[in-house]
Coordinates of C-alpha atoms in Angstrom, one line a residue:
Chain A
M1 CA 0.0 0.0 0.0
D2 CA 1.2 3.5 -0.7
I3 CA 1.5 5.6 2.5
L4 CA 2.2 8.8 0.6
K5 CA 1.2 9.8 -2.9
L6 CA 2.0 13.1 -4.6
G7 CA 0.3 13.7 -7.9
H8 CA 1.2 16.6 -10.2
V9 CA 2.1 18.9 -7.3
C10 CA 3.1 22.4 -8.2
K11 CA 4.2 25.2 -5.9
S12 CA 5.5 28.7 -6.7
F13 CA 6.3 31.6 -4.5
G14 CA 5.3 34.6 -6.6
N15 CA 6.9 34.1 -10.0
L16 CA 9.5 31.7 -8.7
S17 CA 8.4 28.1 -9.4
V18 CA 9.8 25.9 -6.7
I19 CA 8.0 22.6 -7.4
D20 CA 6.9 21.8 -10.9
D21 CA 4.7 18.7 -11.5
L22 CA 6.1 16.5 -8.8
N23 CA 4.9 12.9 -8.7
F24 CA 6.0 10.2 -6.4
T25 CA 4.7 7.5 -4.1
V26 CA 6.2 6.0 -1.0
A27 CA 5.3 2.3 -0.2
E28 CA 4.6 1.1 3.3
H29 CA 7.6 0.1 5.5
S30 CA 10.2 1.7 3.2
V31 CA 12.8 4.3 4.0
F32 CA 12.6 6.9 1.3
G33 CA 15.5 9.2 0.8
F34 CA 14.4 12.5 -0.6
I35 CA 17.6 14.0 -2.0
G36 CA 18.3 17.3 -3.5
R37 CA 20.6 20.3 -3.3
N38 CA 20.1 23.0 -0.8
G39 CA 17.1 25.0 -2.0
A40 CA 15.8 22.3 -4.3
G41 CA 12.4 22.4 -2.6
K42 CA 12.6 19.5 -0.1
T43 CA 11.3 21.5 2.9
T44 CA 8.6 23.1 0.8
T45 CA 7.4 19.7 -0.3
M46 CA 7.4 18.4 3.2
K47 CA 5.5 21.4 4.5
M48 CA 2.9 20.8 1.7
I49 CA 2.5 17.2 2.8
L50 CA 1.8 18.5 6.4
G51 CA -0.7 21.0 5.1
F52 CA 1.4 24.0 6.3
L53 CA 1.7 25.4 2.8
P54 CA -1.0 25.7 0.1
L55 CA -0.5 23.9 -3.2
C56 CA -0.6 25.7 -6.5
G57 CA -1.8 22.6 -8.2
G58 CA -2.0 18.8 -7.8
E59 CA -2.9 16.6 -4.9
I60 CA -1.3 14.9 -2.0
Y61 CA -2.6 11.8 -0.3
V62 CA -1.5 10.4 3.0
C63 CA -2.7 6.9 3.8
G64 CA -5.3 7.4 1.0
E65 CA -6.7 10.6 2.6
K66 CA -6.3 13.9 0.8
V67 CA -4.2 16.6 2.5
V68 CA -6.1 19.9 2.9
Y69 CA -4.2 23.2 3.6
G70 CA -4.6 24.7 7.0
N71 CA -6.5 22.2 9.2
T72 CA -5.6 18.8 7.9
K73 CA -6.8 15.6 9.5
T74 CA -4.1 13.6 7.7
N75 CA -1.6 14.8 10.2
R76 CA -2.8 12.2 12.7
H77 CA -1.0 9.6 10.6
I78 CA 2.2 11.6 10.5
G79 CA 5.1 12.2 12.8
Y80 CA 7.1 15.2 11.7
L81 CA 10.6 16.2 12.6
P82 CA 11.4 19.7 11.4
D83 CA 15.0 20.6 10.3
I84 CA 15.4 22.6 13.5
P85 CA 12.7 21.6 15.9
E86 CA 11.6 24.2 18.4
F87 CA 10.2 23.4 21.8
Y88 CA 8.9 25.2 24.8
G89 CA 12.1 26.0 26.6
Y90 CA 10.4 26.0 30.0
M91 CA 9.3 22.4 29.8
S92 CA 11.2 19.2 30.5
P93 CA 11.3 16.5 27.8
K94 CA 8.8 14.5 29.8
E95 CA 6.4 17.4 30.1
Y96 CA 6.7 18.1 26.4
L97 CA 5.9 14.5 25.4
K98 CA 3.0 14.5 27.8
L99 CA 1.6 17.6 26.1
C100 CA 2.0 16.0 22.7
G101 CA 0.4 12.8 23.9
Q102 CA -2.6 14.7 25.3
I103 CA -3.1 16.5 22.1
T104 CA -3.0 13.3 20.0
G105 CA -5.5 11.8 22.4
L106 CA -3.4 9.1 24.1
K107 CA -4.5 7.8 27.4
P108 CA -2.4 8.8 30.5
V109 CA -1.1 5.2 30.9
Q110 CA -0.1 5.0 27.3
I111 CA 1.6 8.4 27.5
Q112 CA 3.7 7.3 30.4
K113 CA 4.6 4.0 28.8
K114 CA 5.5 5.6 25.4
T115 CA 7.4 8.5 27.0
K116 CA 9.6 6.1 28.9
E117 CA 10.1 3.9 25.9
L118 CA 10.9 6.7 23.5
L119 CA 13.1 8.6 25.8
S120 CA 15.3 5.6 26.2
I121 CA 15.4 4.9 22.5
V122 CA 16.7 8.5 21.9
G123 CA 18.9 8.4 24.9
L124 CA 17.2 11.2 26.9
D125 CA 16.0 9.0 29.8
G126 CA 16.8 10.6 33.1
V127 CA 17.2 14.0 31.6
N128 CA 14.9 16.1 33.8
R129 CA 16.2 19.5 33.2
R130 CA 14.3 22.0 31.0
I131 CA 14.7 22.0 27.3
K132 CA 16.1 25.6 27.1
G133 CA 19.6 24.3 27.9
F134 CA 19.6 21.5 25.3
S135 CA 22.2 21.2 22.5
R136 CA 21.1 20.9 18.9
G137 CA 21.6 17.1 18.9
M138 CA 19.5 16.7 22.0
K139 CA 16.7 18.8 20.5
Q140 CA 16.9 16.7 17.4
R141 CA 16.6 13.5 19.4
L142 CA 13.7 14.9 21.4
G143 CA 12.2 15.8 18.0
I144 CA 12.4 12.2 16.9
A145 CA 10.8 11.0 20.2
Q146 CA 8.0 13.6 19.8
A147 CA 7.5 12.5 16.2
L148 CA 7.1 8.9 17.1
L149 CA 4.8 9.4 20.0
N150 CA 1.6 8.6 18.3
E151 CA 3.0 5.6 16.4
P152 CA 2.7 7.4 13.1
K153 CA 2.4 5.4 9.9
L154 CA 4.6 8.0 8.2
L155 CA 7.6 9.6 9.8
I156 CA 8.8 12.7 8.0
C157 CA 12.3 14.0 8.8
D158 CA 13.5 17.2 7.3
E159 CA 17.3 17.1 7.1
P160 CA 17.6 15.5 10.5
T161 CA 21.4 15.3 10.3
S162 CA 22.4 18.4 8.5
A163 CA 23.0 20.6 11.5
L164 CA 24.9 18.0 13.6
D165 CA 28.4 16.9 14.1
P166 CA 29.5 13.4 13.0
A167 CA 28.8 11.9 16.4
G168 CA 25.3 13.4 16.6
R169 CA 24.6 12.4 13.0
K170 CA 25.5 8.8 13.7
E171 CA 23.2 8.8 16.7
I172 CA 20.3 10.1 14.7
L173 CA 20.8 7.5 11.9
D174 CA 21.1 4.7 14.5
I175 CA 17.8 5.8 16.0
L176 CA 16.1 5.9 12.6
S177 CA 17.4 2.4 11.8
L178 CA 16.0 1.3 15.1
V179 CA 12.5 2.5 14.2
R180 CA 12.4 1.6 10.5
D181 CA 10.4 -1.6 11.0
K182 CA 7.7 0.2 13.0
T183 CA 6.9 2.9 10.5
T184 CA 7.5 4.3 7.0
I185 CA 10.2 7.0 6.9
V186 CA 10.6 9.9 4.5
F187 CA 13.9 11.4 5.0
S188 CA 15.2 14.5 3.2
T189 CA 18.8 15.3 3.0
H190 CA 21.7 16.5 0.9
V191 CA 24.2 14.2 2.6
L192 CA 24.5 11.2 0.4
S193 CA 26.4 9.0 2.7
D194 CA 23.4 9.1 5.2
V195 CA 21.1 8.0 2.4
E196 CA 23.4 5.1 1.5
R197 CA 23.3 4.0 5.2
I198 CA 19.6 3.8 5.8
C199 CA 17.4 4.3 2.8
D200 CA 16.1 1.6 0.6
T201 CA 14.3 3.8 -2.0
I202 CA 15.3 7.2 -3.1
G203 CA 14.1 10.1 -5.1
I204 CA 16.3 12.8 -6.4
L205 CA 14.7 16.3 -6.7
N206 CA 16.1 18.7 -9.1
K207 CA 14.6 21.9 -10.4
G208 CA 11.2 21.1 -8.9
K209 CA 11.0 17.7 -10.5
L210 CA 11.9 14.2 -9.4
V211 CA 14.6 13.3 -11.8
L212 CA 15.2 9.8 -10.5
Q213 CA 13.2 7.5 -8.3
G214 CA 13.5 3.8 -7.4
E215 CA 15.2 1.2 -5.2
L216 CA 18.6 2.3 -4.2
S217 CA 20.2 -1.0 -5.2
E218 CA 18.5 -1.0 -8.6
I219 CA 19.6 2.5 -9.3
K220 CA 23.1 1.7 -8.4
S221 CA 23.2 -1.2 -10.8
T222 CA 21.5 0.7 -13.7
Y223 CA 24.0 3.5 -13.3
R224 CA 26.8 1.1 -12.8
Q225 CA 29.7 2.3 -14.7
D226 CA 32.8 0.4 -13.8
S227 CA 35.8 2.4 -13.0
V228 CA 39.3 1.4 -12.2
R229 CA 42.0 3.1 -10.3
I230 CA 45.7 2.3 -11.0
E231 CA 48.4 3.6 -8.8
L232 CA 52.0 3.3 -10.0
T233 CA 55.2 3.4 -7.8
D234 CA 56.9 5.5 -10.4
K235 CA 55.3 8.9 -11.0
E236 CA 57.1 9.6 -14.3
K237 CA 55.5 6.7 -16.2
I238 CA 51.9 7.7 -15.5
L239 CA 51.6 9.9 -18.6
T240 CA 52.8 7.2 -20.9
L241 CA 50.3 4.8 -19.3
K242 CA 47.5 7.2 -19.8
E243 CA 48.4 7.6 -23.4
K244 CA 48.6 3.9 -24.0
I245 CA 45.5 3.1 -22.1
Q246 CA 43.4 5.6 -23.9
R247 CA 44.1 3.6 -27.1
I248 CA 42.0 0.7 -25.8
P249 CA 38.6 1.3 -27.3
S250 CA 36.4 0.5 -24.3
V251 CA 38.2 2.9 -22.0
S252 CA 37.0 6.5 -21.5
G253 CA 37.5 9.4 -19.2
A254 CA 40.9 8.9 -17.9
E255 CA 42.1 11.3 -15.3
I256 CA 45.4 11.6 -13.4
Y257 CA 45.8 12.5 -9.8
D258 CA 49.4 12.5 -8.8
K259 CA 50.7 8.9 -9.0
S260 CA 47.4 7.3 -9.8
M261 CA 44.8 7.5 -12.6
T262 CA 41.1 6.7 -12.7
F263 CA 39.2 5.7 -15.8
N264 CA 35.9 4.2 -16.8
L265 CA 35.7 1.0 -18.8
S266 CA 33.1 -1.5 -20.0
G267 CA 33.7 -5.1 -19.3
V268 CA 36.1 -5.3 -16.3
K269 CA 37.1 -8.8 -17.2
E270 CA 38.2 -8.5 -20.9
T271 CA 39.4 -5.0 -20.9
G272 CA 41.0 -5.5 -17.5
A273 CA 43.0 -8.4 -18.9
K274 CA 44.2 -6.2 -21.7
I275 CA 45.3 -3.5 -19.2
L276 CA 47.2 -5.9 -17.1
Q277 CA 48.9 -7.2 -20.2
L278 CA 49.8 -3.7 -21.1
L279 CA 51.2 -3.0 -17.7
A280 CA 53.4 -6.1 -17.8
D281 CA 54.6 -5.3 -21.4
E282 CA 55.7 -1.8 -20.3
G283 CA 57.3 -3.1 -17.2
M284 CA 55.5 -0.8 -14.9
T285 CA 55.3 -1.6 -11.2
V286 CA 51.7 -1.2 -9.9
S287 CA 51.2 -0.3 -6.2
K288 CA 47.4 -0.5 -6.4
Y289 CA 44.8 -1.8 -8.8
E290 CA 41.3 -1.2 -7.7
V291 CA 37.8 -1.7 -9.2
L292 CA 35.7 1.2 -7.8
E293 CA 32.2 0.8 -6.5
P294 CA 29.6 3.0 -8.1
S295 CA 28.7 5.7 -5.5
L296 CA 25.5 7.5 -5.1
E297 CA 27.4 10.7 -5.4
N298 CA 28.3 9.9 -9.1
V299 CA 24.6 9.1 -9.8
F300 CA 23.5 12.2 -8.1
L301 CA 25.9 14.5 -9.9
E302 CA 25.0 12.8 -13.2
V303 CA 21.2 13.3 -12.9
V304 CA 21.3 16.9 -11.5
K305 CA 23.6 18.0 -14.3
Chain B
M1 CA 6.0 62.0 59.0
K2 CA 4.3 60.5 62.0
E3 CA 1.2 59.8 59.9
I4 CA 3.3 57.9 57.4
I5 CA 4.7 55.8 60.1
A6 CA 1.2 55.1 61.2
Y7 CA 0.5 53.7 57.7
L8 CA 3.5 51.4 57.7
P9 CA 1.4 48.3 58.1
F10 CA -0.1 49.3 54.7
L11 CA 3.2 50.3 53.1
I12 CA 5.0 47.1 54.0
P13 CA 3.0 44.8 51.8
I14 CA 3.4 47.1 48.8
V15 CA 7.1 47.3 49.4
A16 CA 7.2 43.5 49.8
V17 CA 5.5 42.9 46.4
E18 CA 7.8 45.4 44.8
L19 CA 10.8 43.6 46.3
I20 CA 9.6 40.2 45.2
L21 CA 9.3 41.5 41.6
A22 CA 12.7 43.2 41.7
V23 CA 14.5 40.1 43.2
T24 CA 12.8 37.7 40.8
A25 CA 13.8 39.9 37.9
L26 CA 17.3 40.3 39.3
V27 CA 17.9 36.6 39.6
H28 CA 16.6 36.1 36.1
V29 CA 18.9 38.8 34.7
L30 CA 21.9 37.3 36.5
R31 CA 21.2 33.7 35.3
H32 CA 20.7 34.6 31.7
E33 CA 23.1 36.1 29.2
N34 CA 20.9 37.0 26.3
Y35 CA 18.6 40.0 26.3
R36 CA 16.5 41.2 23.5
F37 CA 18.2 44.5 23.9
G38 CA 20.4 46.3 26.5
N39 CA 23.0 44.6 28.5
R40 CA 23.3 43.1 32.0
V41 CA 24.3 46.3 33.8
I42 CA 21.5 48.3 32.3
W43 CA 18.9 45.7 33.3
I44 CA 20.3 45.3 36.8
I45 CA 20.0 49.1 37.3
L46 CA 16.5 49.2 35.8
V47 CA 15.2 46.2 37.7
L48 CA 16.5 47.4 41.0
F49 CA 15.9 51.2 40.9
V50 CA 12.8 51.6 38.8
S51 CA 10.3 50.0 41.1
I52 CA 7.6 47.8 39.5
I53 CA 8.1 49.2 35.9
G54 CA 11.7 48.0 35.7
P55 CA 10.9 44.3 36.4
I56 CA 7.9 44.5 34.2
L57 CA 9.8 45.9 31.3
Y58 CA 12.5 43.3 31.8
F59 CA 10.1 40.3 31.8
T60 CA 7.9 41.6 28.9
V61 CA 10.3 43.1 26.4
G62 CA 13.9 42.7 27.7
R63 CA 14.1 39.0 28.4
G64 CA 15.9 37.1 25.7
D65 CA 14.7 34.0 24.1
E66 CA 15.6 30.8 25.7
Chain C
M1 CA -11.8 19.4 22.6
R2 CA -9.0 17.3 24.2
G3 CA -6.5 19.4 22.3
Y4 CA -8.1 22.6 23.7
I5 CA -7.9 21.3 27.3
A6 CA -4.3 20.1 26.9
F7 CA -3.2 23.3 25.2
T8 CA -5.0 25.5 27.8
R9 CA -3.2 23.7 30.5
K10 CA 0.1 24.3 28.7
E11 CA -0.7 28.0 28.5
F12 CA -1.2 28.2 32.2
T13 CA 2.1 26.5 32.8
E14 CA 3.7 28.9 30.4
Q15 CA 2.2 31.9 32.2
I16 CA 3.6 30.7 35.5
R17 CA 7.0 29.7 34.2
T18 CA 7.6 32.8 32.1
Y19 CA 6.6 35.1 35.0
K20 CA 3.4 36.4 33.4
T21 CA 1.3 35.3 36.4
L22 CA 3.7 36.9 38.8
I23 CA 3.8 40.2 36.9
M24 CA 0.1 40.5 36.5
L25 CA -0.8 39.5 40.0
A26 CA 1.9 41.6 41.6
V27 CA 1.1 44.7 39.6
F28 CA -2.6 44.5 40.1
V29 CA -2.4 43.8 43.8
V30 CA 0.0 46.7 44.2
F31 CA -2.5 48.9 42.5
G32 CA -5.2 47.6 44.8
M33 CA -3.2 48.4 47.9
M34 CA -1.7 51.7 46.7
S35 CA -4.8 53.5 45.4
P36 CA -6.6 53.9 48.8
L37 CA -3.4 54.6 50.5
L38 CA -2.4 57.3 48.0
A39 CA -5.8 58.9 48.4
K40 CA -5.5 58.9 52.1
L41 CA -2.0 60.3 52.2
M42 CA -2.3 62.8 49.4
P43 CA -3.3 65.8 51.6
E44 CA -0.3 65.1 53.9
F45 CA 2.1 64.9 51.0
L46 CA 0.8 68.1 49.6
S47 CA 0.9 70.0 52.9
S48 CA 4.4 68.7 53.7
M49 CA 5.5 70.1 50.3
A50 CA 3.7 73.4 50.7
I51 CA 5.8 76.5 50.7
E52 CA 5.5 78.5 53.9
G53 CA 2.8 81.0 53.8
V54 CA 0.9 79.4 51.0
K55 CA -2.0 77.5 52.5
I56 CA -3.4 74.6 50.6
T57 CA -6.9 73.9 51.5
M58 CA -8.1 70.4 50.7
A59 CA -11.2 68.6 51.6
D60 CA -10.7 65.5 53.6
P61 CA -10.3 62.6 51.2
T62 CA -13.2 60.2 50.9
Y63 CA -13.6 56.7 49.6
L64 CA -14.4 58.2 46.3
D65 CA -10.9 59.5 46.0
A66 CA -9.6 56.0 46.6
Y67 CA -11.7 54.7 43.7
T68 CA -10.6 57.6 41.5
Q69 CA -7.0 56.5 42.1
F70 CA -7.9 52.9 41.6
F71 CA -9.6 53.4 38.3
K72 CA -7.0 55.8 37.1
N73 CA -4.2 53.3 37.8
I74 CA -5.9 50.3 36.3
T75 CA -7.1 52.0 33.1
Q76 CA -3.7 53.5 32.5
M77 CA -0.8 51.4 33.8
G78 CA -2.9 48.3 34.3
I79 CA -4.1 48.2 30.7
I80 CA -0.6 49.0 29.4
V81 CA 0.9 46.1 31.5
T82 CA -1.9 43.8 30.3
L83 CA -1.0 44.8 26.7
L84 CA 2.7 44.2 27.2
V85 CA 2.1 40.8 28.9
F86 CA -0.3 39.4 26.3
S87 CA 0.7 41.0 23.1
G88 CA 3.4 38.4 22.4
C89 CA 1.1 35.5 23.2
V90 CA 0.4 34.5 19.6
S91 CA 3.2 36.1 17.7
S92 CA 6.1 34.7 19.8
E93 CA 5.0 31.1 19.0
V94 CA 4.7 31.9 15.3
T95 CA 8.1 33.6 15.1
K96 CA 9.9 30.9 17.1
G97 CA 8.2 28.0 15.2
T98 CA 7.2 26.2 18.4
L99 CA 3.7 25.7 17.0
I100 CA 4.9 23.5 14.0
N101 CA 5.4 20.4 16.2
I102 CA 2.2 20.9 18.1
L103 CA 0.1 21.5 15.0
S104 CA 1.6 18.4 13.3
K105 CA 0.2 16.5 16.3
G106 CA -3.3 17.2 15.0
I107 CA -4.6 20.1 17.2
S108 CA -6.7 22.5 15.2
R109 CA -5.5 26.0 14.7
S110 CA -8.7 27.4 16.1
A111 CA -8.2 25.4 19.3
V112 CA -4.8 27.0 19.7
I113 CA -6.2 30.5 19.5
I114 CA -9.2 29.8 21.7
S115 CA -6.9 28.1 24.3
K116 CA -4.7 31.1 24.4
Y117 CA -7.6 33.5 24.7
T118 CA -9.1 31.5 27.5
A119 CA -5.8 31.4 29.5
S120 CA -5.1 35.1 28.9
V121 CA -8.6 36.2 29.9
T122 CA -8.5 34.0 33.0
L123 CA -5.3 35.6 34.2
W124 CA -6.7 39.1 33.5
T125 CA -9.8 38.2 35.4
L126 CA -7.9 36.9 38.4
S127 CA -5.5 39.9 38.5
F128 CA -8.3 42.4 38.1
A129 CA -10.5 40.6 40.7
A130 CA -7.5 40.5 43.1
A131 CA -6.9 44.3 42.6
A132 CA -10.6 45.1 43.1
A133 CA -10.9 43.0 46.3
V134 CA -7.7 44.4 47.8
N135 CA -8.8 47.9 46.9
Y136 CA -12.2 47.3 48.5
G137 CA -10.7 45.9 51.7
Y138 CA -8.1 48.7 52.1
T139 CA -10.7 51.4 51.2
A140 CA -13.1 50.0 53.8
Y141 CA -10.3 49.9 56.4
L142 CA -9.1 53.4 55.7
F143 CA -12.3 55.2 55.0
G144 CA -14.9 53.1 56.8
S145 CA -17.7 51.2 55.2
H146 CA -18.9 52.9 52.1
S147 CA -21.6 52.8 49.5
T148 CA -20.9 50.5 46.7
H149 CA -23.4 52.0 44.4
N150 CA -22.8 50.8 40.8
L151 CA -19.4 49.5 41.9
L152 CA -20.0 46.0 40.5
L153 CA -21.2 47.4 37.1
S154 CA -18.3 49.8 37.0
C155 CA -15.8 46.9 37.5
L156 CA -17.6 44.7 35.0
C157 CA -17.2 47.5 32.4
L158 CA -13.5 47.7 33.0
W159 CA -13.2 44.0 33.0
L160 CA -14.9 43.7 29.6
F161 CA -12.7 46.5 28.3
G162 CA -9.6 44.4 29.3
A163 CA -11.0 41.3 27.6
F164 CA -11.7 43.4 24.5
V165 CA -8.1 44.8 24.5
I166 CA -6.7 41.2 24.7
S167 CA -8.9 40.2 21.7
V168 CA -7.6 43.2 19.8
T169 CA -4.0 42.1 20.5
F170 CA -4.8 38.6 19.2
F171 CA -6.4 40.0 16.1
A172 CA -3.5 42.4 15.5
S173 CA -0.8 39.7 16.1
T174 CA -2.4 37.3 13.6
L175 CA -2.5 40.2 11.1
T176 CA 1.1 41.2 11.4
K177 CA 4.5 39.4 11.3
G178 CA 7.2 39.7 13.9
N179 CA 7.1 40.2 17.6
Y180 CA 6.1 43.9 17.9
G181 CA 3.8 44.4 15.0
G182 CA 0.8 43.2 17.0
L183 CA 1.6 45.6 19.8
L184 CA 1.9 48.6 17.4
V185 CA -1.4 47.8 15.6
T186 CA -3.2 47.4 18.9
A187 CA -1.8 50.7 20.1
A188 CA -3.0 52.3 16.9
I189 CA -6.5 50.8 17.2
L190 CA -6.8 52.0 20.8
G191 CA -5.5 55.4 19.7
V192 CA -8.2 55.7 17.1
L193 CA -10.8 54.7 19.7
L194 CA -9.5 57.3 22.1
M195 CA -9.8 60.0 19.5
L196 CA -13.2 58.9 18.5
N197 CA -14.2 59.3 22.2
M198 CA -13.7 63.0 21.8
M199 CA -16.7 63.1 19.5
P200 CA -19.7 63.3 21.8
E201 CA -22.0 61.3 19.4
S202 CA -19.7 58.3 19.5
V203 CA -19.1 58.1 23.3
R204 CA -22.3 56.1 23.8
Y205 CA -21.0 53.3 21.7
N206 CA -17.3 53.5 22.2
P207 CA -15.6 50.6 24.1
V208 CA -13.2 53.2 25.5
S209 CA -16.1 54.7 27.6
L210 CA -16.1 51.4 29.6
A211 CA -12.7 52.5 30.9
A212 CA -13.6 56.2 31.1
N213 CA -16.9 56.3 32.9
N214 CA -16.1 54.3 35.9
M215 CA -16.1 57.2 38.4
A216 CA -19.1 58.7 36.7
L217 CA -21.0 55.5 37.4
L218 CA -20.1 55.6 41.1
N219 CA -21.0 59.3 41.2
N220 CA -24.2 58.6 39.5
T221 CA -23.6 61.1 36.8
V222 CA -23.9 58.3 34.3
S223 CA -26.7 55.8 34.6
T224 CA -26.6 52.1 34.1
A225 CA -28.8 52.4 31.1
D226 CA -26.2 54.8 29.5
M227 CA -23.6 52.0 29.5
M228 CA -25.6 49.3 27.9
A229 CA -24.9 50.4 24.3
A230 CA -21.1 50.5 24.9
L231 CA -21.2 47.2 26.7
G232 CA -23.1 45.6 23.8
V233 CA -20.7 47.1 21.2
T234 CA -17.7 45.9 23.1
L235 CA -19.0 42.4 23.5
V236 CA -19.7 42.1 19.8
S237 CA -16.4 43.6 18.9
T238 CA -14.5 41.2 21.1
V239 CA -16.2 38.2 19.5
L240 CA -15.6 39.7 16.1
C241 CA -11.9 40.3 16.8
L242 CA -11.5 36.7 17.9
T243 CA -13.5 35.4 14.9
V244 CA -11.4 37.4 12.4
A245 CA -8.2 36.3 14.3
L246 CA -9.3 32.7 13.9
C247 CA -10.0 33.0 10.2
I248 CA -6.6 34.7 9.5
F249 CA -4.7 32.2 11.7
R250 CA -6.3 29.2 10.0
K251 CA -4.8 30.3 6.7
K252 CA -1.6 31.8 8.1
I253 CA 1.6 30.4 6.6
L254 CA 3.8 29.1 9.5

C-alpha cells in the first residue's frame, strides 16, 4: 500500500516556481531518501505534505486521505521532525511529550509508557532539566521522540542530520534504523552517505521535478559504470600509461591524480586483462589496482547536471 | 512623617510585592546572558531602581529567548 | 476538545514559568493596595511640600478619592501592562516556530487561539479581581464602610474592556508578522478609539467609555442604562476580533 502519494504537485512563490509537476509514491515500510541540493524544494514539499503550505496545483494523499491546507486531519498519521525543531524551553522533555500525547489523544497510561520507551530509544531518559539548555543534537533526538509518540504510519524527517556533528549524525541515523520496522520513513537530505546508510528507495529532486526514483540497489546497478584506479610506484610513467590506455577502445574518461589514474571502462574482465597485459609489457610496477564501487554521489551528480 | 509611620502596616505589603518583583527579575537577569536589547548592567539598574516598571519591562520586552 | 484542554493547561504552565502570572498579580495587587493609601495620604504629602505662607486647603479625602485613584491606575498602567504581557502570546510562538510540532500532532489551529484567549482572559480576570478585592478591603479599612453603588457594574465594564483589549491584540498579532507588529497595531487601534471618544456622538457606543466612565458611574452622573450600548458594542467587537483572528490564523503560513 502507498502511504504517501503526490500527484502533479506544483508550488510557486510569486513568480518563482519551486516545485513543478512533482509525482511520487512511497510504499509502506520503506525508508525513502528525498535527495536534493540546498534550496531544491525539499522543505517546501514536506510542508505541503503536512498542510502547512497551500498547493498551487495537484494533490497529496497520506494513507489514502487527501491533504487539505490549514487544518488537515491527515496529520494524525504523520510524525514530523522539522529541520530545526523548536520546543517550549520552560518544559522538561517528559512534560513536552505529555503535552504532545494529550493533544494526540493518548490515554495517560499510554503516554507514560510511550514516553519512557521513546526517551530511552533516543537516549534522553533521566534528563529532567528544562529544554532551554539543550544542545542541537539533544533537541533533534527529542524531536524524533516527539514525532514517534503517536506511532505514526509515516515519519517525515526534514534534514535531521544536517546541523549535527559526525557523532550526533550517527546517533540520529542509528535511532532511525531502530524504528524503521515500525513505520515508514521519508527522510530528506543532501548528505548522500546518510542515504546510503539507511534508505532503501530514493528520489532525487532537481529543479522542482523528481529526476530519478527507485530502489537504491537498482539505481546503483543501472547507473553502474565500472571504473578502475591504478596507482604506480613510479610517477614519471603515469603519462605514458594514460596515453597507451586511452588507445584501448572500451576505455573512457581517464584522469590523473598525482601517482594514480582513474578511468571508466566497460567489461572489467576482458578490458581488465588487456590493461594488465599492457602494464606487464611496459614493465610498470603497480602499487594499487582497484575496481571502484559506483557511488550515489556519481549518480546524483549525473542526474542533476 | 508621623502619619506615614502610622501607615507602615499598609506600606510594608506594597514594598514587599515590589521587592519580590525586583528580586525575581534580578535573579533572572543574572542567570541569563541574552537579552532582546540592552546589557546586563542596564537591566540590573532598571530592575533594582525603577520600582515595578523596571521588572515588568524586563520580563515583557527585555528577556531574551531561551 | 482534548487538544483545547491540553493546550490551555500548557498556556497556564507557560504563564507561570515565564513570570506572566507573577507580573500580572503583583502589579494589580500593588494597585489595589496603593490606590486607597495614596488617596488617604495625598493631603499630607501636599501639605508637607507646601511652601511656607501658602496654604493649601483640601477637603478631607473620601472613599471616592480612593476609587478615583484605583480606576486611574488600572485604566492607564494596568491596561498597558496587560497589553505588554499578552501581546506576544500568539506572535512569539509563530516567530519561534514552536507551533509547528504541536500542529503536526493534530490540534486544530482554532483550538490554539481559543486556548490562548481562555488562558489570557483567565489571568486578566484573576488579576483584576484581586486588585478590586484588595482595593475594596483597604478602602473599607481606611475610610470606613462605604456605599458601593454601581461598583460592580463599573468593575464589570472595566473587565470587559480588558477582555476586549486582549482580543484586539490577538487579532493584531495574527494580522502582522514579527514580535512587535501586534503591539503597534493594537496601540494604533486603541489610539483611534480614544480619538473617537472626543466626538460626543460616538461616546455612547465607544468601548473606551467602559474604561472612562467608571467614576461617573459611582458618582451617579452616568446611569446604568447609558452604559448598555457600549457594553453591547464591546462584547460584539470582542467576539468579532476573535473570529477574524481565527479566520486569519487558520490560513496563516507558518
